[in-house]
Amino acid sequence: MKPADLLARHPEAWRDATRHPFLDSVRDGTLPTQSFVTWLAQDYLFATDELTVQAHLLPSAPRYTQSLLISNLAALDAELSWFEGRAKELNLALNAKPQSATAAYGAFMRTFAELPFAAALTATWAIERAYLEAWQSALPGHPLYREYIERWTNLGFAGFVDAMEQMTARALEDGTADKEAEAAFLEVADLERKFWDMAWSVE
C-alpha cells in the first residue's frame, strides 16, 4: 500500500478533512473574529503537542527517516515561535484551555509510540498533507489572512509534504502495517474535520 492509495480509497473522508466553511470564510474574508482567535490558540496547542510527539518518535525511527523528521522538528519549533509572534502582534493570549477537538487530537498523537512505525509515519504524513490541501482550498485568501495561507501553501512546505509521502511509501513497502496505517489515516481525517468544526462553531 502507498499513501496515495489511502487518498483514493477514502475521498469523502479526505474531502471533509480539507474542505470546510472555515476555510471558505478565510478565502472570502467573512470569518468571524472569534473563530479566528479560537483557531489560532487551539492550533498553537496542537503544534505544541505535535512537536513533543515527534521528538519522542525520533529515537526509534529508521535511519533513512531521521533527517526529514529532524527537519520537521525544526519547522514545528519555528512555527510555534511564529504563532507566538502573531499572537503578540494581535494582543492575544495563547494559554487557552484545549477544547475537546484539540485534546482528542493530542491524545491520538500520543498513541504514535504504540503504533508500528510505518503507521505513525502515515499519520504524520496525513496531518501535514491535510494542512497543505486545506489551506490551498483557501487560496488566494482575503488580505487579512493571506500571511497564514501562504505559510502553509508555499513551495517549501509542499516539497516537504511530497518528501514525507515518499518516505511513508518506503516505510509501508513490506505491507506489515497496512491495517494500522489505514486506521491512523482515517483517524487523522476525522480529527481534522472536527478541528475545523470546533474553530468554526466556537465551543
mmCIF file of C-alpha atoms in Angstrom:
data_model
loop_
_atom_site.group_PDB
_atom_site.id
_atom_site.type_symbol
_atom_site.label_atom_id
_atom_site.label_comp_id
_atom_site.label_asym_id
_atom_site.label_seq_id
_atom_site.Cartn_x
_atom_site.Cartn_y
_atom_site.Cartn_z
ATOM 1 C CA MET A 1 0.000 0.000 0.000
ATOM 2 C CA LYS A 2 1.085 3.550 -0.744
ATOM 3 C CA PRO A 3 -0.122 6.804 0.813
ATOM 4 C CA ALA A 4 -1.831 7.720 -2.455
ATOM 5 C CA ASP A 5 -3.930 4.558 -2.150
ATOM 6 C CA LEU A 6 -5.426 5.886 1.070
ATOM 7 C CA LEU A 7 -6.454 9.122 -0.621
ATOM 8 C CA ALA A 8 -8.060 7.133 -3.437
ATOM 9 C CA ARG A 9 -9.912 4.762 -1.095
ATOM 10 C CA HIS A 10 -11.366 7.436 1.155
ATOM 11 C CA PRO A 11 -12.169 10.517 -0.947
ATOM 12 C CA GLU A 12 -15.178 11.612 1.122
ATOM 13 C CA ALA A 13 -13.354 11.434 4.442
ATOM 14 C CA TRP A 14 -10.433 13.324 2.952
ATOM 15 C CA ARG A 15 -12.647 15.978 1.401
ATOM 16 C CA ASP A 16 -14.307 16.565 4.765
ATOM 17 C CA ALA A 17 -10.856 16.928 6.340
ATOM 18 C CA THR A 18 -9.621 19.509 3.842
ATOM 19 C CA ARG A 19 -12.699 21.491 2.765
ATOM 20 C CA HIS A 20 -14.674 23.485 5.296
ATOM 21 C CA PRO A 21 -16.743 26.674 5.699
ATOM 22 C CA PHE A 22 -13.983 27.979 7.992
ATOM 23 C CA LEU A 23 -11.550 27.859 5.075
ATOM 24 C CA ASP A 24 -14.109 29.313 2.663
ATOM 25 C CA SER A 25 -14.514 32.250 5.045
ATOM 26 C CA VAL A 26 -10.749 32.719 5.228
ATOM 27 C CA ARG A 27 -10.756 32.923 1.455
ATOM 28 C CA ASP A 28 -13.553 35.493 1.181
ATOM 29 C CA GLY A 29 -12.866 37.473 4.363
ATOM 30 C CA THR A 30 -16.100 36.661 6.208
ATOM 31 C CA LEU A 31 -14.529 34.617 9.015
ATOM 32 C CA PRO A 32 -15.882 35.733 12.415
ATOM 33 C CA THR A 33 -13.145 37.211 14.577
ATOM 34 C CA GLN A 34 -13.819 34.802 17.432
ATOM 35 C CA SER A 35 -13.441 31.820 15.099
ATOM 36 C CA PHE A 36 -10.026 33.074 14.046
ATOM 37 C CA VAL A 37 -8.963 33.683 17.652
ATOM 38 C CA THR A 38 -10.119 30.193 18.618
ATOM 39 C CA TRP A 39 -8.289 28.588 15.711
ATOM 40 C CA LEU A 40 -5.051 30.469 16.453
ATOM 41 C CA ALA A 41 -4.958 29.500 20.128
ATOM 42 C CA GLN A 42 -6.019 25.895 19.557
ATOM 43 C CA ASP A 43 -3.662 25.335 16.633
ATOM 44 C CA TYR A 44 -0.814 26.581 18.802
ATOM 45 C CA LEU A 45 -1.717 23.919 21.368
ATOM 46 C CA PHE A 46 -1.922 21.302 18.614
ATOM 47 C CA ALA A 47 1.520 22.236 17.265
ATOM 48 C CA THR A 48 2.934 22.056 20.795
ATOM 49 C CA ASP A 49 1.598 18.516 21.153
ATOM 50 C CA GLU A 50 2.881 17.537 17.719
ATOM 51 C CA LEU A 51 6.392 18.775 18.497
ATOM 52 C CA THR A 52 6.510 16.702 21.682
ATOM 53 C CA VAL A 53 5.180 13.577 19.980
ATOM 54 C CA GLN A 54 7.540 13.841 17.024
ATOM 55 C CA ALA A 55 10.508 14.341 19.343
ATOM 56 C CA HIS A 56 9.630 11.108 21.149
ATOM 57 C CA LEU A 57 9.197 9.281 17.838
ATOM 58 C CA LEU A 58 12.660 10.162 16.554
ATOM 59 C CA PRO A 59 14.800 7.791 18.695
ATOM 60 C CA SER A 60 13.044 4.713 17.286
ATOM 61 C CA ALA A 61 12.927 5.996 13.708
ATOM 62 C CA PRO A 62 14.817 4.129 10.966
ATOM 63 C CA ARG A 63 17.945 5.920 9.818
ATOM 64 C CA TYR A 64 16.512 6.826 6.403
ATOM 65 C CA THR A 65 13.719 8.821 8.061
ATOM 66 C CA GLN A 66 15.738 10.759 10.603
ATOM 67 C CA SER A 67 16.877 13.714 8.507
ATOM 68 C CA LEU A 68 13.360 14.636 7.413
ATOM 69 C CA LEU A 69 11.923 14.079 10.877
ATOM 70 C CA ILE A 70 14.596 16.341 12.362
ATOM 71 C CA SER A 71 13.698 18.964 9.761
ATOM 72 C CA ASN A 72 10.076 18.626 10.826
ATOM 73 C CA LEU A 73 11.012 19.220 14.460
ATOM 74 C CA ALA A 74 12.870 22.384 13.494
ATOM 75 C CA ALA A 75 9.906 23.526 11.407
ATOM 76 C CA LEU A 76 7.486 22.913 14.273
ATOM 77 C CA ASP A 77 9.711 24.863 16.648
ATOM 78 C CA ALA A 78 9.817 27.752 14.169
ATOM 79 C CA GLU A 79 6.051 27.514 13.761
ATOM 80 C CA LEU A 80 5.488 27.865 17.491
ATOM 81 C CA SER A 81 7.693 30.961 17.536
ATOM 82 C CA TRP A 82 5.746 32.331 14.577
ATOM 83 C CA PHE A 83 2.434 31.746 16.369
ATOM 84 C CA GLU A 84 3.818 33.498 19.435
ATOM 85 C CA GLY A 85 4.834 36.475 17.327
ATOM 86 C CA ARG A 86 1.440 36.732 15.642
ATOM 87 C CA ALA A 87 -0.349 36.450 18.976
ATOM 88 C CA LYS A 88 1.790 39.231 20.450
ATOM 89 C CA GLU A 89 1.032 41.497 17.497
ATOM 90 C CA LEU A 90 -2.690 40.799 17.881
ATOM 91 C CA ASN A 91 -2.595 41.047 21.684
ATOM 92 C CA LEU A 92 -3.975 37.519 22.015
ATOM 93 C CA ALA A 93 -3.266 35.023 24.776
ATOM 94 C CA LEU A 94 -2.091 31.542 23.811
ATOM 95 C CA ASN A 95 -2.661 29.945 27.213
ATOM 96 C CA ALA A 96 -6.168 28.788 26.337
ATOM 97 C CA LYS A 97 -7.572 25.533 27.650
ATOM 98 C CA PRO A 98 -7.571 22.785 24.999
ATOM 99 C CA GLN A 99 -11.033 22.351 23.563
ATOM 100 C CA SER A 100 -12.378 18.842 23.065
ATOM 101 C CA ALA A 101 -11.210 18.507 19.452
ATOM 102 C CA THR A 102 -7.717 19.715 20.334
ATOM 103 C CA ALA A 103 -7.489 17.410 23.338
ATOM 104 C CA ALA A 104 -8.647 14.441 21.262
ATOM 105 C CA TYR A 105 -6.063 15.166 18.573
ATOM 106 C CA GLY A 106 -3.302 15.398 21.158
ATOM 107 C CA ALA A 107 -4.417 12.144 22.777
ATOM 108 C CA PHE A 108 -4.340 10.397 19.409
ATOM 109 C CA MET A 109 -0.857 11.658 18.575
ATOM 110 C CA ARG A 110 0.397 10.383 21.911
ATOM 111 C CA THR A 111 -0.520 6.864 20.770
ATOM 112 C CA PHE A 112 2.055 7.041 17.955
ATOM 113 C CA ALA A 113 4.681 5.421 20.162
ATOM 114 C CA GLU A 114 2.440 2.352 20.441
ATOM 115 C CA LEU A 115 1.863 2.029 16.685
ATOM 116 C CA PRO A 116 4.076 0.322 14.132
ATOM 117 C CA PHE A 117 6.475 2.998 12.942
ATOM 118 C CA ALA A 118 5.027 2.913 9.405
ATOM 119 C CA ALA A 119 1.560 3.650 10.789
ATOM 120 C CA ALA A 120 2.836 6.529 12.930
ATOM 121 C CA LEU A 121 4.624 7.916 9.886
ATOM 122 C CA THR A 122 1.447 7.566 7.813
ATOM 123 C CA ALA A 123 -0.431 9.604 10.402
ATOM 124 C CA THR A 124 2.311 12.245 10.397
ATOM 125 C CA TRP A 125 2.195 12.485 6.610
ATOM 126 C CA ALA A 126 -1.614 12.692 6.676
ATOM 127 C CA ILE A 127 -1.518 15.566 9.178
ATOM 128 C CA GLU A 128 0.855 17.571 7.001
ATOM 129 C CA ARG A 129 -0.906 16.688 3.739
ATOM 130 C CA ALA A 130 -4.263 17.685 5.208
ATOM 131 C CA TYR A 131 -2.914 21.059 6.268
ATOM 132 C CA LEU A 132 -1.439 21.722 2.844
ATOM 133 C CA GLU A 133 -4.634 20.854 0.993
ATOM 134 C CA ALA A 134 -6.876 22.648 3.476
ATOM 135 C CA TRP A 135 -5.044 25.940 3.136
ATOM 136 C CA GLN A 136 -4.740 25.506 -0.620
ATOM 137 C CA SER A 137 -8.540 25.466 -0.694
ATOM 138 C CA ALA A 138 -8.480 28.982 0.808
ATOM 139 C CA LEU A 139 -6.223 30.462 -1.883
ATOM 140 C CA PRO A 140 -5.675 33.257 -2.704
ATOM 141 C CA GLY A 141 -7.277 34.283 0.567
ATOM 142 C CA HIS A 142 -8.503 37.551 1.961
ATOM 143 C CA PRO A 143 -5.678 40.043 2.671
ATOM 144 C CA LEU A 144 -6.376 39.741 6.417
ATOM 145 C CA TYR A 145 -5.370 36.081 6.346
ATOM 146 C CA ARG A 146 -3.008 35.868 3.393
ATOM 147 C CA GLU A 147 0.089 35.545 5.582
ATOM 148 C CA TYR A 148 -1.395 32.448 7.207
ATOM 149 C CA ILE A 149 -2.421 30.901 3.908
ATOM 150 C CA GLU A 150 0.965 31.493 2.326
ATOM 151 C CA ARG A 151 2.737 29.892 5.272
ATOM 152 C CA TRP A 152 1.098 26.525 4.570
ATOM 153 C CA THR A 153 0.846 26.662 0.785
ATOM 154 C CA ASN A 154 4.351 27.792 -0.164
ATOM 155 C CA LEU A 155 6.595 25.637 -2.336
ATOM 156 C CA GLY A 156 8.867 24.756 0.566
ATOM 157 C CA PHE A 157 6.045 23.273 2.615
ATOM 158 C CA ALA A 158 4.591 21.499 -0.419
ATOM 159 C CA GLY A 159 8.015 19.988 -1.097
ATOM 160 C CA PHE A 160 8.267 18.799 2.490
ATOM 161 C CA VAL A 161 4.861 17.097 2.215
ATOM 162 C CA ASP A 162 5.947 15.382 -1.017
ATOM 163 C CA ALA A 163 9.139 14.155 0.638
ATOM 164 C CA MET A 164 7.139 12.896 3.604
ATOM 165 C CA GLU A 165 4.859 10.969 1.244
ATOM 166 C CA GLN A 166 7.811 9.301 -0.470
ATOM 167 C CA MET A 167 9.326 8.366 2.871
ATOM 168 C CA THR A 168 5.994 6.993 4.099
ATOM 169 C CA ALA A 169 5.650 4.906 0.942
ATOM 170 C CA ARG A 170 9.037 3.358 1.669
ATOM 171 C CA ALA A 171 8.054 2.599 5.258
ATOM 172 C CA LEU A 172 4.875 0.877 4.055
ATOM 173 C CA GLU A 173 6.593 -1.249 1.396
ATOM 174 C CA ASP A 174 6.557 -4.548 3.292
ATOM 175 C CA GLY A 175 2.817 -4.327 3.951
ATOM 176 C CA THR A 176 3.024 -5.406 7.587
ATOM 177 C CA ALA A 177 1.431 -2.216 8.944
ATOM 178 C CA ASP A 178 -1.227 -1.600 6.294
ATOM 179 C CA LYS A 179 -4.192 -2.128 8.620
ATOM 180 C CA GLU A 180 -2.839 0.151 11.331
ATOM 181 C CA ALA A 181 -1.747 2.758 8.780
ATOM 182 C CA GLU A 182 -5.188 2.924 7.193
ATOM 183 C CA ALA A 183 -6.847 3.252 10.596
ATOM 184 C CA ALA A 184 -4.430 6.049 11.524
ATOM 185 C CA PHE A 185 -5.107 7.834 8.240
ATOM 186 C CA LEU A 186 -8.858 7.724 8.829
ATOM 187 C CA GLU A 187 -8.422 8.939 12.394
ATOM 188 C CA VAL A 188 -6.431 11.936 11.166
ATOM 189 C CA ALA A 189 -9.118 12.736 8.590
ATOM 190 C CA ASP A 190 -11.820 12.616 11.254
ATOM 191 C CA LEU A 191 -9.829 14.702 13.727
ATOM 192 C CA GLU A 192 -9.039 17.313 11.088
ATOM 193 C CA ARG A 193 -12.737 17.702 10.312
ATOM 194 C CA LYS A 194 -13.568 18.022 13.994
ATOM 195 C CA PHE A 195 -10.819 20.600 14.485
ATOM 196 C CA TRP A 196 -12.237 22.826 11.733
ATOM 197 C CA ASP A 197 -15.735 22.304 13.144
ATOM 198 C CA MET A 198 -14.504 23.379 16.572
ATOM 199 C CA ALA A 199 -12.930 26.595 15.298
ATOM 200 C CA TRP A 200 -15.960 27.384 13.155
ATOM 201 C CA SER A 201 -18.607 26.798 15.803
ATOM 202 C CA VAL A 202 -16.569 28.068 18.800
ATOM 203 C CA GLU A 203 -17.309 25.841 21.789
#
